């Protein structure tokens, strides 16, 4: 519930800050100053707590055990992924998610083995933000949420629903155990992103911008399940694939 | 307790074994024309993965050697001027030929470094080379590869390739739907807006300098 409250406060702040915008700002990110502040806060916290803990987890826990943990939480998540696929009008995908859950829960020993994937029932990536997107809700302003990181107005609302219906809270009634499970899931998620974090550091000139653009591209791709409609961007011009002239690889076979 | 742990460890292997023959049948490859873009991607990828697996020095973290390998095996199949042009967007036309050349060199160094880190993070995940969906006459295609991960959705890697006089060349790589080239566009445009083309080049140089290994002088090895 606390998470929800934080999100509500951020959204309210965001709405206020949105009134003051300058012309130079990226139209997708009218709240850039606020977002950058939250981003810096998140990075500081990540550097001080999340990354060291995740690194220790990765170093201390052998890969098979980490996979069991990842699969266990992934299996529980498949239930709501199926719900989202149903809500998006993809009953076949939804049924597959639920079949995965049933299969992995039984034959995968409470989901710690992803036997369904080995059988060709691939895992899907869905959440309520994607469902809203599928229903036609636009991104809205880009948002960096405290602790949770990159999001948008739409995805923030989606995340609030995701947290609200998180099955982990229903399954485990003991509060300390539930909190430990949620913590383990977070650490595991961060550990899986350690390499990506290093890549970001290496690739980006401005990490904030790089991460934002990657997030927006990624979400668009996810909403359309990997095949978004082609989008004419005004800044793309005519794709100058063959334009460069100072190297030996220029194309000469244009008809 | 031990027994249970052992059983748990063996379980995925058992299940995988049961289904391996199905996958084998599905993966049966027929001999194909190596000048096709999807065959090229597969050949180069498997060769690089294999070379890395065999190389003890790279395994133990020798970056210079990994970069050397990328330069020899991967670089010739990329069209860096086109990638730089796409990443620059409209600013590309404002650059002089000399600036274009330096931009391309710096961007190439940056991408090679990033690629090296990505490869270093690769650890035996299964690769799924998707059949090419294109007409034989197409000169602009997307080759799909998927990195399979246990317990997670596969990560698609898409290579946008164009047929040129010197064979198929990659001009953009999309990882999980994120276009590398498009992702640099805002950054590059911001840098050009704030400090001009020279500013962007300087920016890239600063970024590249600390990691430029002696084995990786920019702009050779073709």
Tab-separated table of C-alpha atoms in Angstrom:
chain	number	residue	atom	x	y	z
A	1	UNK	CA	0.000	0.000	0.000
A	2	UNK	CA	2.911	2.280	0.785
A	3	UNK	CA	4.163	1.877	-2.755
A	4	UNK	CA	0.831	3.044	-4.075
A	5	UNK	CA	0.934	6.114	-1.916
A	6	UNK	CA	4.395	7.021	-3.134
A	7	UNK	CA	3.243	6.643	-6.701
A	8	UNK	CA	0.228	8.852	-6.076
A	9	UNK	CA	2.451	11.562	-4.569
A	10	UNK	CA	4.838	11.378	-7.503
A	11	UNK	CA	1.990	11.590	-9.995
A	12	UNK	CA	0.622	14.658	-8.217
A	13	UNK	CA	4.051	16.269	-8.179
A	14	UNK	CA	4.505	15.373	-11.796
A	15	UNK	CA	1.228	16.999	-12.758
A	16	UNK	CA	2.252	20.231	-11.026
A	17	UNK	CA	5.725	20.259	-12.493
A	18	UNK	CA	4.276	19.590	-15.917
A	19	UNK	CA	2.781	23.060	-16.066
A	20	UNK	CA	6.211	24.621	-16.334
A	21	UNK	CA	7.846	23.454	-19.525
A	22	UNK	CA	10.324	24.960	-21.947
A	23	UNK	CA	10.426	24.585	-25.689
A	24	UNK	CA	13.711	22.690	-25.770
A	25	UNK	CA	12.484	19.763	-23.793
A	26	UNK	CA	11.734	16.388	-25.315
A	27	UNK	CA	7.960	16.322	-25.858
A	28	UNK	CA	7.803	12.823	-24.390
A	29	UNK	CA	9.513	13.965	-21.223
A	30	UNK	CA	7.973	17.239	-20.025
A	31	UNK	CA	9.005	16.494	-16.435
A	32	UNK	CA	12.680	16.012	-17.192
A	33	UNK	CA	14.079	18.097	-14.285
A	34	UNK	CA	11.964	16.229	-11.744
A	35	UNK	CA	12.699	12.900	-13.418
A	36	UNK	CA	16.428	13.563	-13.407
A	37	UNK	CA	16.279	14.305	-9.689
A	38	UNK	CA	14.468	11.036	-8.964
A	39	UNK	CA	16.871	9.248	-11.320
A	40	UNK	CA	19.854	10.554	-9.356
A	41	UNK	CA	18.201	9.477	-6.146
A	42	UNK	CA	17.601	5.985	-7.541
A	43	UNK	CA	21.149	5.718	-8.822
A	44	UNK	CA	22.555	6.703	-5.444
A	45	UNK	CA	20.397	4.129	-3.709
A	46	UNK	CA	21.284	1.504	-6.270
A	47	UNK	CA	24.966	2.140	-5.875
A	48	UNK	CA	24.801	2.127	-2.069
A	49	UNK	CA	22.411	-0.774	-1.493
A	50	UNK	CA	20.826	-2.640	-4.397
A	51	UNK	CA	23.896	-3.270	-6.528
A	52	UNK	CA	26.170	-4.469	-3.686
A	53	UNK	CA	23.433	-6.765	-2.366
A	54	UNK	CA	22.681	-8.119	-5.850
A	55	UNK	CA	26.383	-8.673	-6.537
A	56	UNK	CA	26.815	-10.507	-3.258
A	57	UNK	CA	23.762	-12.617	-4.064
A	58	UNK	CA	25.151	-13.509	-7.460
A	59	UNK	CA	28.567	-14.360	-6.039
A	60	UNK	CA	27.302	-16.351	-3.073
A	61	UNK	CA	24.373	-18.287	-4.511
A	62	UNK	CA	25.176	-20.850	-7.221
A	63	UNK	CA	23.454	-20.409	-10.568
A	64	UNK	CA	21.095	-23.445	-10.306
A	65	UNK	CA	19.670	-22.122	-7.047
A	66	UNK	CA	19.246	-18.636	-8.486
A	67	UNK	CA	17.444	-20.187	-11.437
A	68	UNK	CA	15.112	-22.038	-9.059
A	69	UNK	CA	14.279	-18.754	-7.333
A	70	UNK	CA	13.798	-16.958	-10.651
A	71	UNK	CA	11.570	-19.744	-11.953
A	72	UNK	CA	9.558	-19.893	-8.739
A	73	UNK	CA	8.608	-16.217	-8.882
A	74	UNK	CA	8.233	-16.325	-12.641
A	75	UNK	CA	5.783	-19.190	-12.290
A	76	UNK	CA	3.591	-17.270	-9.876
A	77	UNK	CA	3.729	-14.266	-12.184
A	78	UNK	CA	2.454	-16.376	-15.095
A	79	UNK	CA	-1.039	-16.343	-13.559
A	80	UNK	CA	-1.419	-12.591	-13.930
A	81	UNK	CA	0.435	-12.601	-17.237
A	82	UNK	CA	-2.341	-14.933	-18.434
A	83	UNK	CA	-4.992	-12.565	-17.083
A	84	UNK	CA	-3.376	-9.730	-19.006
A	85	UNK	CA	-3.298	-11.760	-22.194
A	86	UNK	CA	-7.000	-12.529	-21.734
A	87	UNK	CA	-7.729	-8.837	-21.164
A	88	UNK	CA	-5.813	-8.061	-24.355
A	89	UNK	CA	-7.938	-10.473	-26.337
A	90	UNK	CA	-5.255	-13.131	-26.769
A	91	UNK	CA	-6.949	-16.220	-25.304
A	92	UNK	CA	-4.465	-18.655	-26.834
A	93	UNK	CA	-1.533	-16.875	-25.200
A	94	UNK	CA	-3.474	-16.572	-21.955
A	95	UNK	CA	-4.309	-20.264	-21.880
A	96	UNK	CA	-0.690	-21.052	-22.586
A	97	UNK	CA	0.380	-18.930	-19.600
A	98	UNK	CA	-2.050	-20.773	-17.347
A	99	UNK	CA	-0.994	-24.116	-18.776
A	100	UNK	CA	2.571	-23.128	-17.991
A	101	UNK	CA	1.542	-22.363	-14.433
A	102	UNK	CA	-0.230	-25.713	-13.987
A	103	UNK	CA	2.573	-27.678	-15.628
A	104	UNK	CA	5.432	-25.978	-13.837
A	105	UNK	CA	3.649	-26.090	-10.492
A	106	UNK	CA	3.197	-29.862	-10.745
A	107	UNK	CA	5.947	-31.250	-12.922
A	108	UNK	CA	8.360	-28.425	-12.204
A	109	UNK	CA	8.153	-28.943	-8.442
A	110	UNK	CA	6.307	-25.792	-7.317
A	111	UNK	CA	7.569	-23.939	-10.323
A	112	UNK	CA	11.282	-24.072	-9.576
A	113	UNK	CA	11.850	-25.834	-12.893
A	114	UNK	CA	10.545	-24.255	-16.058
A	115	UNK	CA	9.625	-27.534	-17.756
A	116	UNK	CA	6.962	-25.796	-19.832
A	117	UNK	CA	9.619	-23.788	-21.707
A	118	UNK	CA	11.486	-27.005	-22.495
A	119	UNK	CA	8.245	-28.297	-23.989
A	120	UNK	CA	7.969	-25.268	-26.211
A	121	UNK	CA	5.475	-23.262	-24.131
A	122	UNK	CA	7.409	-20.053	-24.043
A	123	UNK	CA	7.063	-17.511	-21.304
A	124	UNK	CA	5.373	-14.237	-22.183
A	125	UNK	CA	6.071	-10.756	-20.966
A	126	UNK	CA	2.879	-8.934	-19.991
A	127	UNK	CA	1.786	-6.488	-17.317
A	128	UNK	CA	-1.159	-4.188	-16.790
A	129	UNK	CA	0.641	-1.214	-18.305
A	130	UNK	CA	0.927	-3.184	-21.560
A	131	UNK	CA	-2.739	-4.105	-21.346
A	132	UNK	CA	-3.647	-0.427	-21.016
A	133	UNK	CA	-1.400	0.299	-23.985
A	134	UNK	CA	-3.119	-2.413	-25.975
A	135	UNK	CA	-6.438	-0.816	-25.133
A	136	UNK	CA	-5.229	2.379	-26.733
A	137	UNK	CA	-3.991	4.331	-23.715
A	138	UNK	CA	-1.007	6.414	-24.805
A	139	UNK	CA	2.293	6.522	-22.921
A	140	UNK	CA	1.639	9.848	-21.266
A	141	UNK	CA	4.602	11.718	-19.838
A	142	UNK	CA	7.761	9.766	-19.109
A	143	UNK	CA	8.202	9.225	-15.380
A	144	UNK	CA	11.028	7.995	-13.231
A	145	UNK	CA	9.464	6.394	-10.168
A	146	UNK	CA	11.353	6.271	-6.883
A	147	UNK	CA	12.858	2.788	-6.384
A	148	UNK	CA	11.052	1.371	-9.432
A	149	UNK	CA	12.818	3.417	-12.101
A	150	UNK	CA	11.702	4.225	-15.665
A	151	UNK	CA	7.963	4.388	-16.293
A	152	UNK	CA	5.297	6.533	-17.863
A	153	UNK	CA	1.982	7.893	-16.628
A	154	UNK	CA	0.269	4.860	-18.157
A	155	UNK	CA	2.833	2.316	-16.980
A	156	UNK	CA	2.874	3.888	-13.518
A	157	UNK	CA	-0.863	3.289	-13.255
A	158	UNK	CA	-0.287	-0.219	-14.599
A	159	UNK	CA	2.416	-0.869	-12.019
A	160	UNK	CA	0.068	0.265	-9.253
A	161	UNK	CA	-2.423	-2.402	-10.388
A	162	UNK	CA	0.387	-4.992	-10.744
A	163	UNK	CA	1.477	-4.362	-7.160
A	164	UNK	CA	-2.115	-4.394	-5.910
A	165	UNK	CA	-2.870	-7.810	-7.406
A	166	UNK	CA	0.605	-9.270	-6.741
A	167	UNK	CA	-0.254	-12.933	-6.028
A	168	UNK	CA	2.670	-13.236	-3.630
A	169	UNK	CA	0.709	-11.198	-1.082
A	170	UNK	CA	-2.274	-13.560	-1.313
A	171	UNK	CA	-0.351	-16.819	-1.226
A	172	UNK	CA	1.879	-16.076	1.744
A	173	UNK	CA	-0.080	-14.982	4.813
A	174	UNK	CA	2.894	-14.663	7.164
A	175	UNK	CA	4.087	-11.068	6.857
A	176	UNK	CA	7.803	-11.647	7.577
A	177	UNK	CA	7.913	-14.558	5.167
A	178	UNK	CA	6.084	-12.579	2.502
A	179	UNK	CA	8.434	-9.627	2.902
A	180	UNK	CA	11.432	-11.939	2.678
A	181	UNK	CA	10.011	-13.444	-0.503
A	182	UNK	CA	9.446	-10.014	-2.019
A	183	UNK	CA	12.976	-8.973	-1.031
A	184	UNK	CA	14.437	-12.137	-2.559
A	185	UNK	CA	12.517	-11.487	-5.757
A	186	UNK	CA	13.833	-7.907	-5.908
A	187	UNK	CA	17.430	-8.966	-5.272
A	188	UNK	CA	17.165	-11.675	-7.911
A	189	UNK	CA	15.732	-9.231	-10.432
A	190	UNK	CA	18.514	-6.743	-9.760
A	191	UNK	CA	21.135	-9.496	-9.974
A	192	UNK	CA	19.855	-10.454	-13.413
A	193	UNK	CA	20.319	-6.848	-14.492
A	194	UNK	CA	23.917	-6.461	-13.325
A	195	UNK	CA	25.361	-7.047	-16.789
A	196	UNK	CA	22.795	-4.765	-18.386
A	197	UNK	CA	23.728	-2.028	-15.932
A	198	UNK	CA	27.374	-2.295	-16.875
A	199	UNK	CA	26.460	-2.183	-20.552
A	200	UNK	CA	24.408	0.963	-20.005
A	201	UNK	CA	27.339	2.593	-18.281
A	202	UNK	CA	29.582	1.713	-21.171
A	203	UNK	CA	27.253	2.546	-24.038
A	204	UNK	CA	25.611	5.784	-22.967
A	205	UNK	CA	26.854	9.335	-23.293
A	206	UNK	CA	24.009	10.467	-21.043
A	207	UNK	CA	22.689	7.517	-19.086
A	208	UNK	CA	19.413	9.217	-18.240
A	209	UNK	CA	18.587	9.873	-21.895
A	210	UNK	CA	19.819	6.470	-23.047
A	211	UNK	CA	17.743	4.626	-20.466
A	212	UNK	CA	14.664	6.736	-21.149
A	213	UNK	CA	14.775	6.194	-24.895
A	214	UNK	CA	15.483	2.503	-24.463
A	215	UNK	CA	12.576	2.164	-22.035
A	216	UNK	CA	10.122	3.924	-24.352
A	217	UNK	CA	11.252	1.825	-27.332
A	218	UNK	CA	11.106	-1.364	-25.298
A	219	UNK	CA	7.599	-0.724	-23.979
A	220	UNK	CA	6.319	0.053	-27.434
A	221	UNK	CA	7.803	-3.206	-28.638
A	222	UNK	CA	6.291	-5.162	-25.741
A	223	UNK	CA	2.827	-3.705	-26.188
A	224	UNK	CA	2.820	-4.986	-29.738
A	225	UNK	CA	4.438	-8.290	-28.708
A	226	UNK	CA	7.568	-7.713	-30.710
A	227	UNK	CA	6.117	-6.380	-33.931
A	228	UNK	CA	5.047	-2.747	-33.536
A	229	UNK	CA	3.626	-1.018	-36.602
A	230	UNK	CA	6.206	0.971	-38.501
A	231	UNK	CA	6.316	4.508	-37.267
A	232	UNK	CA	7.312	7.477	-39.399
A	233	UNK	CA	9.459	9.652	-37.220
A	234	UNK	CA	9.886	13.198	-38.415
A	235	UNK	CA	13.530	13.316	-37.370
A	236	UNK	CA	14.400	10.198	-39.284
A	237	UNK	CA	14.264	11.799	-42.682
A	238	UNK	CA	14.869	9.517	-45.604
A	239	UNK	CA	16.813	6.617	-44.204
A	240	UNK	CA	20.337	7.534	-45.309
A	241	UNK	CA	21.492	3.974	-45.323
A	242	UNK	CA	23.321	4.447	-48.557
A	243	UNK	CA	24.186	8.083	-48.096
A	244	UNK	CA	27.634	7.955	-46.478
A	245	UNK	CA	30.243	8.271	-49.134
A	246	UNK	CA	33.608	8.110	-47.442
A	247	UNK	CA	33.884	4.381	-46.909
A	248	UNK	CA	34.156	1.338	-49.049
A	249	UNK	CA	30.882	-0.196	-47.964
A	250	UNK	CA	28.537	2.155	-49.728
A	251	UNK	CA	25.714	0.481	-51.531
A	252	UNK	CA	25.754	0.625	-55.273
A	253	UNK	CA	22.885	-1.651	-56.080
A	254	UNK	CA	20.019	0.784	-55.632
A	255	UNK	CA	17.792	0.542	-58.655
B	1	UNK	CA	18.302	-33.921	1.959
B	2	UNK	CA	21.272	-34.526	-0.302
B	3	UNK	CA	19.255	-36.904	-2.392
B	4	UNK	CA	16.469	-34.401	-2.853
B	5	UNK	CA	18.953	-31.734	-3.903
B	6	UNK	CA	20.528	-34.133	-6.367
B	7	UNK	CA	17.182	-35.083	-7.779
B	8	UNK	CA	16.286	-31.422	-8.198
B	9	UNK	CA	19.522	-30.749	-10.003
B	10	UNK	CA	19.040	-33.678	-12.335
B	11	UNK	CA	15.416	-32.976	-13.041
B	12	UNK	CA	15.846	-30.239	-15.702
B	13	UNK	CA	18.478	-32.350	-17.417
B	14	UNK	CA	16.071	-35.245	-17.547
B	15	UNK	CA	13.236	-33.161	-18.927
B	16	UNK	CA	15.552	-31.508	-21.426
B	17	UNK	CA	16.755	-34.934	-22.512
B	18	UNK	CA	13.245	-36.140	-23.141
B	19	UNK	CA	12.515	-33.241	-25.412
B	20	UNK	CA	15.908	-32.914	-27.012
B	21	UNK	CA	15.069	-35.295	-29.817
B	22	UNK	CA	12.025	-33.224	-30.767
B	23	UNK	CA	14.163	-30.096	-30.970
B	24	UNK	CA	16.851	-31.909	-32.899
B	25	UNK	CA	14.350	-32.921	-35.498
B	26	UNK	CA	13.098	-29.359	-35.736
B	27	UNK	CA	16.577	-27.911	-36.032
B	28	UNK	CA	17.748	-30.215	-38.785
B	29	UNK	CA	19.444	-27.881	-41.181
B	30	UNK	CA	19.727	-28.338	-44.868
B	31	UNK	CA	22.727	-27.001	-46.706
B	32	UNK	CA	22.141	-23.378	-47.630
B	33	UNK	CA	23.657	-20.612	-49.686
B	34	UNK	CA	26.180	-18.856	-47.433
B	35	UNK	CA	25.605	-15.549	-49.168
B	36	UNK	CA	22.131	-15.342	-47.622
B	37	UNK	CA	21.949	-12.796	-44.774
B	38	UNK	CA	20.497	-15.194	-42.196
B	39	UNK	CA	23.144	-17.801	-42.961
B	40	UNK	CA	25.810	-15.122	-42.646
B	41	UNK	CA	24.543	-14.060	-39.211
B	42	UNK	CA	24.402	-17.634	-38.019
B	43	UNK	CA	27.835	-18.556	-39.351
B	44	UNK	CA	29.541	-15.497	-37.895
B	45	UNK	CA	27.725	-15.746	-34.538
B	46	UNK	CA	28.525	-19.413	-34.059
B	47	UNK	CA	32.116	-18.896	-35.126
B	48	UNK	CA	32.631	-16.026	-32.666
B	49	UNK	CA	30.924	-17.870	-29.806
B	50	UNK	CA	33.049	-20.910	-30.545
B	51	UNK	CA	36.300	-18.914	-30.715
B	52	UNK	CA	35.519	-17.257	-27.388
B	53	UNK	CA	34.684	-20.586	-25.770
B	54	UNK	CA	38.045	-21.985	-26.887
B	55	UNK	CA	40.134	-18.970	-25.919
B	56	UNK	CA	41.408	-19.183	-22.344
B	57	UNK	CA	42.747	-15.631	-22.364
B	58	UNK	CA	39.393	-14.139	-23.369
B	59	UNK	CA	37.674	-16.396	-20.854
B	60	UNK	CA	39.824	-14.943	-18.113
B	61	UNK	CA	38.910	-11.403	-19.106
B	62	UNK	CA	41.422	-10.279	-21.743
B	63	UNK	CA	39.475	-7.364	-23.256
B	64	UNK	CA	42.069	-6.380	-25.836
B	65	UNK	CA	42.012	-9.864	-27.294
B	66	UNK	CA	38.218	-9.961	-27.353
B	67	UNK	CA	38.127	-6.608	-29.137
B	68	UNK	CA	40.706	-7.883	-31.618
B	69	UNK	CA	38.502	-10.890	-32.315
B	70	UNK	CA	35.456	-8.676	-32.859
B	71	UNK	CA	37.412	-6.450	-35.205
B	72	UNK	CA	38.558	-9.376	-37.281
B	73	UNK	CA	35.353	-11.392	-37.382
B	74	UNK	CA	32.387	-9.079	-36.812
B	75	UNK	CA	33.356	-5.598	-37.937
B	76	UNK	CA	33.604	-6.373	-41.666
B	77	UNK	CA	29.891	-7.169	-41.674
B	78	UNK	CA	28.777	-3.815	-40.281
B	79	UNK	CA	28.170	-0.644	-42.230
B	80	UNK	CA	29.381	1.918	-39.696
B	81	UNK	CA	29.003	5.027	-41.862
B	82	UNK	CA	25.334	4.099	-42.356
B	83	UNK	CA	24.867	3.434	-38.654
B	84	UNK	CA	26.437	6.750	-37.751
B	85	UNK	CA	24.315	8.562	-40.317
B	86	UNK	CA	21.137	6.984	-38.942
B	87	UNK	CA	22.104	7.775	-35.363
B	88	UNK	CA	22.876	11.383	-36.294
B	89	UNK	CA	19.583	11.924	-38.100
B	90	UNK	CA	19.402	15.383	-39.616
B	91	UNK	CA	22.644	16.529	-37.994
B	92	UNK	CA	24.525	14.186	-40.341
B	93	UNK	CA	23.997	16.525	-43.262
B	94	UNK	CA	25.540	19.401	-41.303
B	95	UNK	CA	28.822	17.534	-40.830
B	96	UNK	CA	31.804	17.977	-43.169
B	97	UNK	CA	33.298	14.876	-44.811
B	98	UNK	CA	36.170	15.004	-42.317
B	99	UNK	CA	33.761	15.242	-39.383
B	100	UNK	CA	31.726	12.375	-40.790
B	101	UNK	CA	34.835	10.250	-40.899
B	102	UNK	CA	35.838	11.056	-37.326
B	103	UNK	CA	32.268	10.584	-36.076
B	104	UNK	CA	32.116	7.181	-37.720
B	105	UNK	CA	35.427	6.144	-36.180
B	106	UNK	CA	34.453	7.197	-32.672
B	107	UNK	CA	31.000	5.631	-32.916
B	108	UNK	CA	32.551	2.425	-34.170
B	109	UNK	CA	34.952	2.301	-31.230
B	110	UNK	CA	32.069	2.887	-28.824
B	111	UNK	CA	29.924	0.171	-30.382
B	112	UNK	CA	32.778	-2.339	-30.461
B	113	UNK	CA	33.430	-1.750	-26.756
B	114	UNK	CA	29.761	-2.171	-25.929
B	115	UNK	CA	29.581	-5.280	-28.072
B	116	UNK	CA	32.603	-6.707	-26.272
B	117	UNK	CA	30.885	-6.231	-22.927
B	118	UNK	CA	27.727	-7.858	-24.221
B	119	UNK	CA	29.717	-10.834	-25.477
B	120	UNK	CA	31.632	-11.099	-22.223
B	121	UNK	CA	28.287	-11.386	-20.416
B	122	UNK	CA	27.180	-14.202	-22.692
B	123	UNK	CA	27.302	-17.536	-20.920
B	124	UNK	CA	26.120	-20.460	-22.988
B	125	UNK	CA	22.508	-19.376	-23.458
B	126	UNK	CA	20.874	-21.260	-26.277
B	127	UNK	CA	20.586	-19.312	-29.516
B	128	UNK	CA	17.584	-19.692	-31.746
B	129	UNK	CA	18.244	-18.603	-35.330
B	130	UNK	CA	14.884	-17.797	-36.865
B	131	UNK	CA	14.149	-18.564	-40.497
B	132	UNK	CA	14.404	-15.503	-42.696
B	133	UNK	CA	11.117	-14.037	-43.795
B	134	UNK	CA	12.035	-12.234	-46.968
B	135	UNK	CA	11.878	-12.615	-50.708
B	136	UNK	CA	15.114	-13.640	-52.459
B	137	UNK	CA	15.033	-10.318	-54.312
B	138	UNK	CA	14.868	-8.189	-51.141
B	139	UNK	CA	17.890	-5.976	-50.525
B	140	UNK	CA	16.858	-4.817	-47.039
B	141	UNK	CA	16.020	-7.543	-44.534
B	142	UNK	CA	15.788	-8.212	-40.813
B	143	UNK	CA	17.489	-11.326	-39.463
B	144	UNK	CA	16.067	-12.559	-36.156
B	145	UNK	CA	18.038	-14.386	-33.510
B	146	UNK	CA	16.653	-15.173	-30.084
B	147	UNK	CA	18.656	-15.678	-26.936
B	148	UNK	CA	16.844	-18.282	-24.847
B	149	UNK	CA	16.977	-17.848	-21.094
B	150	UNK	CA	15.743	-20.173	-18.408
B	151	UNK	CA	12.543	-18.902	-16.821
B	152	UNK	CA	12.280	-15.722	-18.838
B	153	UNK	CA	10.969	-14.569	-22.170
B	154	UNK	CA	13.586	-15.065	-24.904
B	155	UNK	CA	15.445	-11.892	-25.847
B	156	UNK	CA	15.097	-11.158	-29.545
B	157	UNK	CA	18.091	-9.714	-31.363
B	158	UNK	CA	17.240	-8.336	-34.780
B	159	UNK	CA	19.854	-7.406	-37.339
B	160	UNK	CA	18.714	-4.949	-39.967
B	161	UNK	CA	20.821	-5.668	-43.012
B	162	UNK	CA	21.239	-4.202	-46.436
B	163	UNK	CA	22.712	-5.789	-49.503
B	164	UNK	CA	25.668	-3.786	-50.758
B	165	UNK	CA	28.268	-4.307	-53.433
B	166	UNK	CA	30.498	-5.928	-50.832
B	167	UNK	CA	27.875	-8.268	-49.426
B	168	UNK	CA	25.234	-7.988	-46.717
B	169	UNK	CA	25.978	-5.325	-44.112
B	170	UNK	CA	24.284	-4.702	-40.775
B	171	UNK	CA	23.103	-1.115	-40.329
B	172	UNK	CA	21.140	-1.467	-37.100
B	173	UNK	CA	20.847	-3.936	-34.255
B	174	UNK	CA	17.700	-4.189	-32.190
B	175	UNK	CA	17.855	-5.859	-28.809
B	176	UNK	CA	14.480	-6.606	-27.291
B	177	UNK	CA	12.947	-4.173	-29.742
B	178	UNK	CA	15.319	-1.379	-28.807
B	179	UNK	CA	17.082	-0.033	-31.869
B	180	UNK	CA	20.675	0.797	-31.025
B	181	UNK	CA	20.890	3.412	-33.713
B	182	UNK	CA	17.606	5.105	-32.795
B	183	UNK	CA	18.599	5.068	-29.145
B	184	UNK	CA	21.646	7.210	-29.840
B	185	UNK	CA	19.689	9.732	-31.868
B	186	UNK	CA	18.458	11.872	-28.971
B	187	UNK	CA	21.837	11.782	-27.262
B	188	UNK	CA	23.648	12.799	-30.425
B	189	UNK	CA	21.157	15.530	-31.240
B	190	UNK	CA	21.372	16.918	-27.705
B	191	UNK	CA	25.161	16.980	-27.888
B	192	UNK	CA	25.079	18.708	-31.284
B	193	UNK	CA	22.523	21.223	-30.039
B	194	UNK	CA	24.607	22.031	-26.968
B	195	UNK	CA	28.125	22.012	-28.385
B	196	UNK	CA	27.987	21.474	-32.142
B	197	UNK	CA	29.354	18.555	-34.148
B	198	UNK	CA	32.868	19.093	-32.789
B	199	UNK	CA	31.392	18.958	-29.296
B	200	UNK	CA	29.800	15.587	-30.022
B	201	UNK	CA	33.057	14.213	-31.435
B	202	UNK	CA	34.927	15.411	-28.341
B	203	UNK	CA	32.208	13.869	-26.189
B	204	UNK	CA	32.616	10.504	-27.907
B	205	UNK	CA	36.406	10.708	-27.677
B	206	UNK	CA	36.256	11.297	-23.935
B	207	UNK	CA	33.922	8.365	-23.621
B	208	UNK	CA	36.177	6.105	-25.681
B	209	UNK	CA	39.573	7.127	-24.423
B	210	UNK	CA	39.873	5.299	-21.103
B	211	UNK	CA	39.045	1.951	-22.640
B	212	UNK	CA	40.820	2.171	-25.986
B	213	UNK	CA	43.138	-0.786	-25.833
B	214	UNK	CA	46.495	-0.632	-27.619
B	215	UNK	CA	45.312	-3.458	-29.821
B	216	UNK	CA	42.435	-1.371	-31.101
B	217	UNK	CA	43.614	1.571	-33.171
B	218	UNK	CA	40.525	3.064	-34.761
B	219	UNK	CA	39.889	2.820	-38.436
B	220	UNK	CA	41.743	-0.129	-39.869
B	221	UNK	CA	41.226	-3.859	-40.236
B	222	UNK	CA	38.917	-4.304	-43.120
